Amino acid sequence: MSTTFTLDTSTSRAHPVPEPVRRLTVPAIAARKKDGVTAEPVVMLTAYTARMAQLLDPHCDMLLVGDSLGQVIYGLDTTVRVTLEMMIAHGAAVVRGSYRSVVVIDLPFGTYEGSPEQAFHTASRVLRETGAAAVKLEGGEVLAPTIEFLVRRGIPVVAHIGLTPQAVNALGGYGARGRSEAEAKKIAADARAVADAGAFAMVIEGVMEPLAKAITAEVKCPTIGIGASPDCDGQVLVVDDMLGMFERVPRFVRRFDDIASRITEAAASYAAAVKDRSFPGEAELYRPKAKS
Ligand code: KIV
C-alpha cells in the first residue's frame, strides 16, 4: 500500500484523515482511457503547499506541483528561474498533505533537457526526496527518447506539449499554439512521439481546440487539457487562477471563486479590529484562574 497520510493532530492544525485511504496509482489513471474513451474525466489541479493539498485532494485524481509556483508563490516573471530545490520542497509538502491523489512534480528548466541521464538523475532525486509518483516534463519529439529512458527505468512521466512555458524565451510569449497548419502538424507529431515513448498522460496547453480534440482521439494515453478542449480526457488549472487570486488570468481560466476579494475583506476587518481594540476579545484571552 502506498503512502497513507497521518499527522499528529495534537500539535498540528492539519485535518486528520478519518481512515487509511488507498492512493490512486499511475496505472489506474492510465486505465481511465479504454479503447479511446474516458468515461470519467481526470481531475487535476496544481498544489504547492500541504494545506492546499489537503483541501484539494478529496476532489482530485492528480495534484500537480507545477513550476508555475515560480510565478504563483515566488513572484518570478517566468518559470525559467525555478530551481530543483523549490520543486522538491513544495513537492514533499504536497505529498505530506495528500493521501488519495497521484502527485506529479514538474522538472524545472535546465534540469532534464541535456540528456536522458541528466533527466534520470533529476527525476529519481525528485521521486526519492518527495515521495511523489511521477514527474512532468515539457517537450515533444525531441524529448521522446528521454521519456522512454525514464519510463523503462521505472519513472512514470506526464508529457507537456503545445504551449510550453519554459520555452517562453524561444516562443516569444504565451500565445496559443497550432494556428498555422505547419505548427498544428508539429504539435500532433509531438503528441504521437511522447505517447509512443510511454508517457502515461500528457498535458496539452494553449492550442487550437480542434487540434486538442484530434490528438485526444488519436493517442492511447489520457490527455489533460488546459486551454485545449472539453473533449480532452481530463482538465488541469493553476489552483490560484481558478480560485480568483489574480486579477489577470489567461482566457482559458474560469474563476470558480473570488478569493482575493475575500482575503482583502478579511484583512481589512482584522486591521479595523486591531485599531479599535475590539480584537482580541474576552474569548480570545487567557485569564489567570481565580484563587479559591
Ligand atoms: O506549471 C504548471 O502549473 C503547469 C500547468 C499549467 C499544466 O504546467
Short mmCIF file of C-alpha atoms and ligand atoms in Angstrom, two decimals:
data_model
loop_
_atom_site.label_atom_id
_atom_site.label_comp_id
_atom_site.label_asym_id
_atom_site.label_seq_id
_atom_site.Cartn_x
_atom_site.Cartn_y
_atom_site.Cartn_z
CA MET A 1 0.00 0.00 0.00
CA SER A 2 1.35 3.41 -0.87
CA THR A 3 1.66 6.40 1.40
CA THR A 4 -1.17 6.98 3.84
CA PHE A 5 -1.47 10.42 5.28
CA THR A 6 -1.28 10.79 9.05
CA LEU A 7 -0.44 13.81 11.17
CA ASP A 8 -0.09 14.39 14.87
CA THR A 9 -3.23 16.43 15.34
CA SER A 10 -2.33 17.39 18.90
CA THR A 11 0.42 19.62 17.55
CA SER A 12 -0.85 20.43 14.09
CA ARG A 13 -3.62 22.47 12.56
CA ALA A 14 -3.97 19.90 9.82
CA HIS A 15 -7.13 17.89 9.44
CA PRO A 16 -6.68 14.22 10.25
CA VAL A 17 -7.75 11.64 7.69
CA PRO A 18 -10.54 9.55 9.21
CA GLU A 19 -9.27 6.22 7.95
CA PRO A 20 -6.42 4.93 5.83
CA VAL A 21 -7.14 5.80 2.21
CA ARG A 22 -5.59 4.00 -0.71
CA ARG A 23 -3.73 6.33 -3.04
CA LEU A 24 -4.65 6.23 -6.73
CA THR A 25 -1.91 4.80 -8.91
CA VAL A 26 -0.35 5.75 -12.22
CA PRO A 27 -1.73 2.60 -13.94
CA ALA A 28 -5.20 3.43 -12.61
CA ILE A 29 -5.01 6.89 -14.19
CA ALA A 30 -3.74 5.46 -17.49
CA ALA A 31 -6.52 2.85 -17.44
CA ARG A 32 -9.21 5.55 -17.29
CA LYS A 33 -8.93 5.71 -21.07
CA LYS A 34 -10.21 2.46 -22.56
CA ASP A 35 -10.42 1.92 -26.31
CA GLY A 36 -10.07 5.68 -26.80
CA VAL A 37 -12.89 6.55 -24.39
CA THR A 38 -12.58 8.13 -20.94
CA ALA A 39 -15.87 7.66 -19.13
CA GLU A 40 -14.68 9.57 -16.05
CA PRO A 41 -12.54 12.63 -16.91
CA VAL A 42 -9.30 13.02 -14.97
CA VAL A 43 -9.47 15.90 -12.49
CA MET A 44 -6.17 17.67 -11.92
CA LEU A 45 -5.23 20.90 -10.15
CA THR A 46 -1.93 22.38 -9.15
CA ALA A 47 -0.98 22.46 -5.47
CA TYR A 48 2.11 23.87 -3.82
CA THR A 49 1.50 23.58 -0.07
CA ALA A 50 0.43 20.85 2.35
CA ARG A 51 -2.74 22.63 3.46
CA MET A 52 -3.93 23.33 -0.07
CA ALA A 53 -3.19 19.71 -0.96
CA GLN A 54 -5.40 18.56 1.94
CA LEU A 55 -8.27 20.70 0.70
CA LEU A 56 -7.99 19.70 -2.96
CA ASP A 57 -7.11 16.05 -2.51
CA PRO A 58 -10.62 14.59 -2.00
CA HIS A 59 -11.76 16.22 -5.25
CA CYS A 60 -8.79 15.45 -7.50
CA ASP A 61 -7.26 12.43 -9.19
CA MET A 62 -3.91 14.10 -9.69
CA LEU A 63 -2.21 17.00 -7.94
CA LEU A 64 0.42 18.79 -10.00
CA VAL A 65 3.25 20.55 -8.24
CA GLY A 66 3.72 22.79 -11.25
CA ASP A 67 6.69 25.01 -11.83
CA SER A 68 4.03 27.73 -12.10
CA LEU A 69 4.87 28.01 -8.40
CA GLY A 70 7.66 30.30 -9.57
CA GLN A 71 5.08 32.92 -10.52
CA VAL A 72 2.30 31.97 -8.09
CA ILE A 73 4.34 31.53 -4.89
CA TYR A 74 7.65 33.27 -5.54
CA GLY A 75 6.59 36.22 -7.73
CA LEU A 76 9.04 35.34 -10.51
CA ASP A 77 8.33 36.62 -14.01
CA THR A 78 8.69 33.23 -15.73
CA THR A 79 9.17 29.57 -14.77
CA VAL A 80 12.68 29.63 -16.21
CA ARG A 81 14.21 30.63 -12.87
CA VAL A 82 12.52 27.93 -10.79
CA THR A 83 15.04 25.65 -9.06
CA LEU A 84 15.03 21.94 -8.33
CA GLU A 85 15.23 22.73 -4.61
CA MET A 86 11.97 24.73 -4.82
CA MET A 87 10.23 21.85 -6.62
CA ILE A 88 11.44 19.29 -4.10
CA ALA A 89 10.46 21.36 -1.04
CA HIS A 90 6.94 22.05 -2.34
CA GLY A 91 6.58 18.55 -3.79
CA ALA A 92 7.31 16.95 -0.42
CA ALA A 93 4.77 19.26 1.25
CA VAL A 94 2.05 18.29 -1.24
CA VAL A 95 2.76 14.58 -0.77
CA ARG A 96 2.51 15.05 3.01
CA GLY A 97 -0.78 16.90 2.60
CA SER A 98 -2.45 14.40 0.28
CA TYR A 99 -3.49 10.80 0.60
CA ARG A 100 -5.59 9.97 -2.44
CA SER A 101 -4.27 11.79 -5.49
CA VAL A 102 -1.36 10.84 -7.70
CA VAL A 103 1.19 13.60 -7.08
CA VAL A 104 3.10 14.74 -10.18
CA ILE A 105 6.07 17.11 -9.94
CA ASP A 106 7.38 19.34 -12.73
CA LEU A 107 11.04 19.01 -13.61
CA PRO A 108 12.31 22.59 -13.76
CA PHE A 109 14.00 24.17 -16.76
CA GLY A 110 17.61 23.13 -17.26
CA THR A 111 17.45 20.00 -15.12
CA TYR A 112 16.47 17.40 -17.76
CA GLU A 113 16.92 18.60 -21.34
CA GLY A 114 20.66 17.92 -21.57
CA SER A 115 20.47 14.13 -21.81
CA PRO A 116 18.35 11.15 -20.72
CA GLU A 117 20.94 10.52 -17.99
CA GLN A 118 20.59 14.06 -16.65
CA ALA A 119 16.81 13.63 -16.66
CA PHE A 120 17.08 10.31 -14.82
CA HIS A 121 19.36 11.83 -12.19
CA THR A 122 16.91 14.72 -11.62
CA ALA A 123 13.72 12.68 -11.76
CA SER A 124 14.99 9.95 -9.44
CA ARG A 125 16.04 12.60 -6.92
CA VAL A 126 12.59 14.21 -7.14
CA LEU A 127 10.75 10.93 -6.53
CA ARG A 128 13.17 9.82 -3.78
CA GLU A 129 13.09 13.09 -1.86
CA THR A 130 9.38 13.85 -2.15
CA GLY A 131 7.54 10.52 -2.29
CA ALA A 132 5.66 11.68 -5.41
CA ALA A 133 4.60 9.13 -8.03
CA ALA A 134 5.54 10.83 -11.29
CA VAL A 135 7.29 13.73 -12.98
CA LYS A 136 6.18 16.05 -15.77
CA LEU A 137 8.45 17.48 -18.40
CA GLU A 138 7.89 19.91 -21.25
CA GLY A 139 8.69 18.95 -24.83
CA GLY A 140 7.64 16.73 -27.73
CA GLU A 141 9.61 14.73 -30.28
CA VAL A 142 12.98 15.95 -29.02
CA LEU A 143 12.25 14.72 -25.51
CA ALA A 144 10.72 11.38 -26.59
CA PRO A 145 13.99 9.41 -26.14
CA THR A 146 14.31 10.90 -22.64
CA ILE A 147 10.74 9.93 -21.76
CA GLU A 148 11.40 6.37 -22.96
CA PHE A 149 14.63 6.24 -20.96
CA LEU A 150 12.82 7.30 -17.77
CA VAL A 151 9.79 5.06 -18.26
CA ARG A 152 11.95 1.98 -18.91
CA ARG A 153 13.71 2.70 -15.64
CA GLY A 154 10.53 2.92 -13.57
CA ILE A 155 9.85 6.64 -13.60
CA PRO A 156 6.28 7.49 -14.68
CA VAL A 157 6.17 10.56 -16.92
CA VAL A 158 3.47 13.06 -17.82
CA ALA A 159 4.44 14.89 -21.02
CA HIS A 160 3.56 18.54 -21.67
CA ILE A 161 3.07 19.73 -25.26
CA GLY A 162 1.62 22.70 -27.14
CA LEU A 163 2.35 25.91 -25.29
CA THR A 164 5.36 25.03 -23.14
CA PRO A 165 6.01 27.95 -20.75
CA GLN A 166 9.65 27.00 -20.06
CA ALA A 167 10.30 27.82 -23.74
CA VAL A 168 8.88 31.36 -23.38
CA ASN A 169 12.15 32.95 -24.49
CA ALA A 170 12.16 30.91 -27.69
CA LEU A 171 8.41 31.26 -28.32
CA GLY A 172 8.38 34.98 -27.57
CA GLY A 173 5.27 34.83 -25.37
CA TYR A 174 2.37 32.74 -24.13
CA GLY A 175 0.12 32.89 -27.21
CA ALA A 176 -1.93 29.85 -28.21
CA ARG A 177 -0.15 27.37 -30.46
CA GLY A 178 -1.17 25.43 -33.53
CA ARG A 179 -2.71 28.26 -35.53
CA SER A 180 -0.77 27.50 -38.71
CA GLU A 181 -1.02 24.15 -40.43
CA ALA A 182 2.70 23.55 -40.02
CA GLU A 183 2.59 24.25 -36.28
CA ALA A 184 -0.51 22.07 -35.82
CA LYS A 185 1.25 19.20 -37.65
CA LYS A 186 4.31 19.61 -35.43
CA ILE A 187 2.21 19.51 -32.23
CA ALA A 188 0.36 16.41 -33.46
CA ALA A 189 3.73 14.77 -34.16
CA ASP A 190 4.90 15.76 -30.65
CA ALA A 191 1.80 14.11 -29.18
CA ARG A 192 2.40 10.88 -31.10
CA ALA A 193 6.06 10.82 -30.12
CA VAL A 194 5.55 11.30 -26.38
CA ALA A 195 2.67 8.80 -26.31
CA ASP A 196 4.76 6.20 -28.17
CA ALA A 197 7.66 6.88 -25.78
CA GLY A 198 5.47 5.74 -22.88
CA ALA A 199 4.15 8.89 -21.20
CA PHE A 200 1.18 7.71 -19.13
CA ALA A 201 -0.63 11.03 -19.70
CA MET A 202 0.03 14.29 -21.49
CA VAL A 203 -0.85 17.87 -20.70
CA ILE A 204 -1.93 19.79 -23.80
CA GLU A 205 -1.68 23.51 -23.10
CA GLY A 206 -2.89 26.51 -25.10
CA VAL A 207 -3.66 25.01 -28.51
CA MET A 208 -6.46 25.36 -31.04
CA GLU A 209 -9.47 23.35 -29.86
CA PRO A 210 -9.86 21.07 -32.93
CA LEU A 211 -6.18 20.09 -32.65
CA ALA A 212 -6.54 19.07 -28.97
CA LYS A 213 -9.65 17.10 -29.85
CA ALA A 214 -7.92 15.31 -32.73
CA ILE A 215 -4.88 14.43 -30.58
CA THR A 216 -7.17 13.10 -27.84
CA ALA A 217 -8.93 10.86 -30.35
CA GLU A 218 -5.61 9.57 -31.68
CA VAL A 219 -3.35 8.87 -28.70
CA LYS A 220 -3.74 5.96 -26.30
CA CYS A 221 -2.87 7.81 -23.08
CA PRO A 222 -5.20 10.31 -21.40
CA THR A 223 -4.81 13.94 -22.48
CA ILE A 224 -5.16 16.61 -19.81
CA GLY A 225 -6.24 19.92 -21.29
CA ILE A 226 -5.52 23.48 -20.20
CA GLY A 227 -6.71 25.96 -22.77
CA ALA A 228 -7.29 23.00 -25.05
CA SER A 229 -10.66 21.22 -25.43
CA PRO A 230 -13.56 19.94 -23.31
CA ASP A 231 -13.05 16.68 -25.20
CA CYS A 232 -9.67 16.09 -23.58
CA ASP A 233 -9.62 13.12 -21.19
CA GLY A 234 -9.15 15.45 -18.23
CA GLN A 235 -8.54 19.08 -17.30
CA VAL A 236 -5.98 20.94 -15.22
CA LEU A 237 -5.86 24.53 -13.96
CA VAL A 238 -3.49 26.51 -11.78
CA VAL A 239 -5.34 26.50 -8.47
CA ASP A 240 -4.71 30.15 -7.64
CA ASP A 241 -6.11 31.15 -11.04
CA MET A 242 -9.32 29.21 -10.61
CA LEU A 243 -9.77 30.44 -7.04
CA GLY A 244 -9.61 34.05 -8.22
CA MET A 245 -6.33 35.05 -6.57
CA PHE A 246 -5.14 37.07 -9.56
CA GLU A 247 -6.69 39.95 -11.48
CA ARG A 248 -5.11 38.97 -14.80
CA VAL A 249 -5.58 35.42 -15.97
CA PRO A 250 -5.37 33.76 -19.38
CA ARG A 251 -8.56 33.48 -21.44
CA PHE A 252 -8.84 29.75 -20.73
CA VAL A 253 -9.16 30.18 -16.95
CA ARG A 254 -12.55 30.06 -15.31
CA ARG A 255 -12.64 31.73 -11.89
CA PHE A 256 -14.63 29.45 -9.62
CA ASP A 257 -14.31 31.93 -6.73
CA ASP A 258 -13.06 35.40 -5.87
CA ILE A 259 -10.72 34.55 -3.01
CA ALA A 260 -8.62 37.70 -3.48
CA SER A 261 -11.60 39.91 -2.57
CA ARG A 262 -12.43 37.73 0.42
CA ILE A 263 -8.84 37.92 1.71
CA THR A 264 -8.84 41.68 1.24
CA GLU A 265 -12.09 41.99 3.21
CA ALA A 266 -10.81 39.73 6.00
CA ALA A 267 -7.52 41.66 6.26
CA ALA A 268 -9.41 44.97 6.39
CA SER A 269 -11.72 43.63 9.15
CA TYR A 270 -8.71 42.42 11.13
CA ALA A 271 -6.93 45.76 10.78
CA ALA A 272 -10.06 47.63 11.92
CA ALA A 273 -10.47 45.32 14.94
CA VAL A 274 -6.84 45.81 15.97
CA LYS A 275 -7.13 49.58 15.63
CA ASP A 276 -10.38 49.91 17.61
CA ARG A 277 -9.07 47.37 20.20
CA SER A 278 -12.05 45.04 19.75
CA PHE A 279 -9.50 42.30 18.99
CA PRO A 280 -8.52 40.32 20.98
CA GLY A 281 -11.84 39.95 22.79
CA GLU A 282 -12.60 38.23 26.08
CA ALA A 283 -12.99 34.81 24.41
CA GLU A 284 -9.53 35.13 22.86
CA LEU A 285 -7.65 35.87 26.12
CA TYR A 286 -6.00 33.75 28.80
CA ARG A 287 -7.06 34.93 32.28
CA PRO A 288 -5.38 33.62 35.45
CA LYS A 289 -7.63 31.16 37.32
CA ALA A 290 -9.31 32.75 40.33
CA LYS A 291 -7.65 31.51 43.59
CA SER A 292 -10.07 29.62 45.86
O1 KIV B 1 3.35 24.54 -14.08
C1 KIV B 1 2.13 24.31 -14.18
O2 KIV B 1 1.31 24.66 -13.32
C2 KIV B 1 1.67 23.57 -15.35
C3 KIV B 1 0.20 23.57 -15.62
C4 KIV B 1 -0.21 24.89 -16.12
C5 KIV B 1 -0.18 22.48 -16.53
O3 KIV B 1 2.46 23.04 -16.06
#
